[in-house]
Amino acid sequence: QVQLVESGGGLVQPGGSLRLSCAASGSLGRIYVMGWYRQAPGEQRELVATITTSGYTNYGASAKGRFTISSDNAKNTVHLQMNSLKPEDTAVYYCWARSSGFPKGYWGQGTQVTVSS
């Protein structure tokens, strides 16, 4: 079964850090891009960061300077290191992949990140 399995979400205090991971498995085919999007209640889903298999990265405005995306192509895994977290970072974070089997993209289930005292 095709899966994007996310891990690392949870509750953290403002100023703290979290590391999210996403592992792809199943019949996705050849993966071209993986990344992270997030969605807070009542808001649109927004880009956090993406990375291609060649290492090209793209960041949303809210992530620049605080978050870093990285990948392990051999393991079909992507990571998101989140530092200096703020309450406004609270959202459901979704892993996403574009592949030969899913040229329009494929979404993970999402993992909750809550930044609160």
mmCIF file of C-alpha atoms in Angstrom:
data_model
loop_
_atom_site.group_PDB
_atom_site.id
_atom_site.type_symbol
_atom_site.label_atom_id
_atom_site.label_comp_id
_atom_site.label_asym_id
_atom_site.label_seq_id
_atom_site.Cartn_x
_atom_site.Cartn_y
_atom_site.Cartn_z
ATOM 1 C CA GLN A 1 0.000 0.000 0.000
ATOM 2 C CA VAL A 2 1.226 3.493 -0.836
ATOM 3 C CA GLN A 3 2.143 5.386 2.304
ATOM 4 C CA LEU A 4 3.767 8.603 3.448
ATOM 5 C CA VAL A 5 4.377 7.994 7.145
ATOM 6 C CA GLU A 6 4.987 11.115 9.217
ATOM 7 C CA SER A 7 6.553 11.226 12.664
ATOM 8 C CA GLY A 8 7.997 13.718 15.126
ATOM 9 C CA GLY A 9 5.029 15.976 15.765
ATOM 10 C CA GLY A 10 3.862 16.948 19.211
ATOM 11 C CA LEU A 11 3.703 19.708 21.797
ATOM 12 C CA VAL A 12 6.621 22.104 22.235
ATOM 13 C CA GLN A 13 7.156 25.397 24.062
ATOM 14 C CA PRO A 14 7.745 28.656 22.180
ATOM 15 C CA GLY A 15 11.389 28.930 21.188
ATOM 16 C CA GLY A 16 11.797 25.173 21.146
ATOM 17 C CA SER A 17 12.578 22.755 18.335
ATOM 18 C CA LEU A 18 11.048 19.747 16.639
ATOM 19 C CA ARG A 19 12.248 17.423 13.895
ATOM 20 C CA LEU A 20 9.642 15.941 11.575
ATOM 21 C CA SER A 21 10.298 12.923 9.391
ATOM 22 C CA CYS A 22 8.401 11.387 6.493
ATOM 23 C CA ALA A 23 9.125 7.992 4.962
ATOM 24 C CA ALA A 24 7.646 6.973 1.619
ATOM 25 C CA SER A 25 6.778 3.369 0.837
ATOM 26 C CA GLY A 26 4.666 1.338 -1.559
ATOM 27 C CA SER A 27 3.995 1.844 -5.268
ATOM 28 C CA LEU A 28 4.812 5.538 -5.570
ATOM 29 C CA GLY A 29 7.167 4.885 -8.452
ATOM 30 C CA ARG A 30 10.176 7.126 -8.932
ATOM 31 C CA ILE A 31 10.043 10.068 -6.511
ATOM 32 C CA TYR A 32 10.979 13.488 -7.886
ATOM 33 C CA VAL A 33 10.041 15.884 -5.072
ATOM 34 C CA MET A 34 9.162 15.583 -1.398
ATOM 35 C CA GLY A 35 8.206 18.249 1.080
ATOM 36 C CA TRP A 36 6.030 19.667 3.803
ATOM 37 C CA TYR A 37 2.893 21.781 3.835
ATOM 38 C CA ARG A 38 0.887 22.934 6.829
ATOM 39 C CA GLN A 39 -2.669 23.978 7.571
ATOM 40 C CA ALA A 40 -3.997 25.793 10.619
ATOM 41 C CA PRO A 41 -7.728 25.806 11.468
ATOM 42 C CA GLY A 42 -9.647 28.182 9.209
ATOM 43 C CA GLU A 43 -6.633 28.832 6.993
ATOM 44 C CA GLN A 44 -5.430 27.602 3.618
ATOM 45 C CA ARG A 45 -2.792 24.922 3.320
ATOM 46 C CA GLU A 46 0.572 26.602 2.758
ATOM 47 C CA LEU A 47 4.011 25.605 1.576
ATOM 48 C CA VAL A 48 6.639 25.017 4.248
ATOM 49 C CA ALA A 49 9.486 23.507 2.235
ATOM 50 C CA THR A 50 10.213 21.118 -0.627
ATOM 51 C CA ILE A 51 13.321 19.335 -1.829
ATOM 52 C CA THR A 52 14.046 17.554 -5.110
ATOM 53 C CA THR A 53 16.058 14.378 -5.475
ATOM 54 C CA SER A 54 18.882 16.528 -6.847
ATOM 55 C CA GLY A 55 18.905 18.577 -3.634
ATOM 56 C CA TYR A 56 17.189 21.756 -4.814
ATOM 57 C CA THR A 57 15.205 23.328 -1.962
ATOM 58 C CA ASN A 58 12.336 25.779 -1.838
ATOM 59 C CA TYR A 59 10.971 27.427 1.318
ATOM 60 C CA GLY A 60 7.799 29.257 2.164
ATOM 61 C CA ALA A 61 8.173 32.718 3.671
ATOM 62 C CA SER A 62 7.243 31.570 7.175
ATOM 63 C CA ALA A 63 9.948 28.896 7.163
ATOM 64 C CA LYS A 64 12.941 30.856 5.880
ATOM 65 C CA GLY A 65 15.694 31.264 8.447
ATOM 66 C CA ARG A 66 14.132 28.924 11.008
ATOM 67 C CA PHE A 67 13.369 25.628 9.263
ATOM 68 C CA THR A 68 15.640 23.340 7.264
ATOM 69 C CA ILE A 69 14.550 20.545 4.937
ATOM 70 C CA SER A 70 16.791 17.602 4.121
ATOM 71 C CA SER A 71 16.403 14.213 2.471
ATOM 72 C CA ASP A 72 17.808 10.722 2.372
ATOM 73 C CA ASN A 73 17.084 9.485 -1.140
ATOM 74 C CA ALA A 74 18.256 5.946 -0.402
ATOM 75 C CA LYS A 75 15.596 5.675 2.298
ATOM 76 C CA ASN A 76 12.933 7.726 0.468
ATOM 77 C CA THR A 77 12.788 9.921 3.542
ATOM 78 C CA VAL A 78 12.541 13.663 4.103
ATOM 79 C CA HIS A 79 13.149 15.602 7.330
ATOM 80 C CA LEU A 80 12.131 19.021 8.547
ATOM 81 C CA GLN A 81 14.165 20.588 11.336
ATOM 82 C CA MET A 82 12.098 23.326 12.975
ATOM 83 C CA ASN A 83 13.836 25.780 15.305
ATOM 84 C CA SER A 84 12.701 28.905 17.152
ATOM 85 C CA LEU A 85 9.122 27.722 17.041
ATOM 86 C CA LYS A 86 6.320 30.225 17.558
ATOM 87 C CA PRO A 87 2.657 29.763 18.503
ATOM 88 C CA GLU A 88 1.726 30.724 14.939
ATOM 89 C CA ASP A 89 3.560 27.602 13.736
ATOM 90 C CA THR A 90 0.778 25.531 15.297
ATOM 91 C CA ALA A 91 -0.826 23.507 12.496
ATOM 92 C CA VAL A 92 -1.245 20.082 10.987
ATOM 93 C CA TYR A 93 1.879 19.364 8.956
ATOM 94 C CA TYR A 94 1.439 17.225 5.842
ATOM 95 C CA CYS A 95 4.113 15.311 3.998
ATOM 96 C CA TRP A 96 3.830 15.454 0.203
ATOM 97 C CA ALA A 97 5.534 13.685 -2.675
ATOM 98 C CA ARG A 98 5.449 13.942 -6.455
ATOM 99 C CA SER A 99 6.438 10.815 -8.333
ATOM 100 C CA SER A 100 6.133 8.997 -11.635
ATOM 101 C CA GLY A 101 3.141 7.133 -10.227
ATOM 102 C CA PHE A 102 1.536 10.268 -8.765
ATOM 103 C CA PRO A 103 2.518 13.177 -11.017
ATOM 104 C CA LYS A 104 -0.118 15.402 -9.378
ATOM 105 C CA GLY A 105 1.215 14.616 -5.920
ATOM 106 C CA TYR A 106 0.381 12.348 -3.001
ATOM 107 C CA TRP A 107 -0.399 13.425 0.568
ATOM 108 C CA GLY A 108 0.385 11.929 3.938
ATOM 109 C CA GLN A 109 -2.103 11.735 6.779
ATOM 110 C CA GLY A 110 -0.682 14.748 8.613
ATOM 111 C CA THR A 111 0.875 15.211 12.038
ATOM 112 C CA GLN A 112 -0.109 17.805 14.632
ATOM 113 C CA VAL A 113 2.435 20.377 15.789
ATOM 114 C CA THR A 114 1.366 22.530 18.732
ATOM 115 C CA VAL A 115 3.524 25.381 20.042
ATOM 116 C CA SER A 116 2.257 26.535 23.422
ATOM 117 C CA SER A 117 3.358 27.322 26.972
#
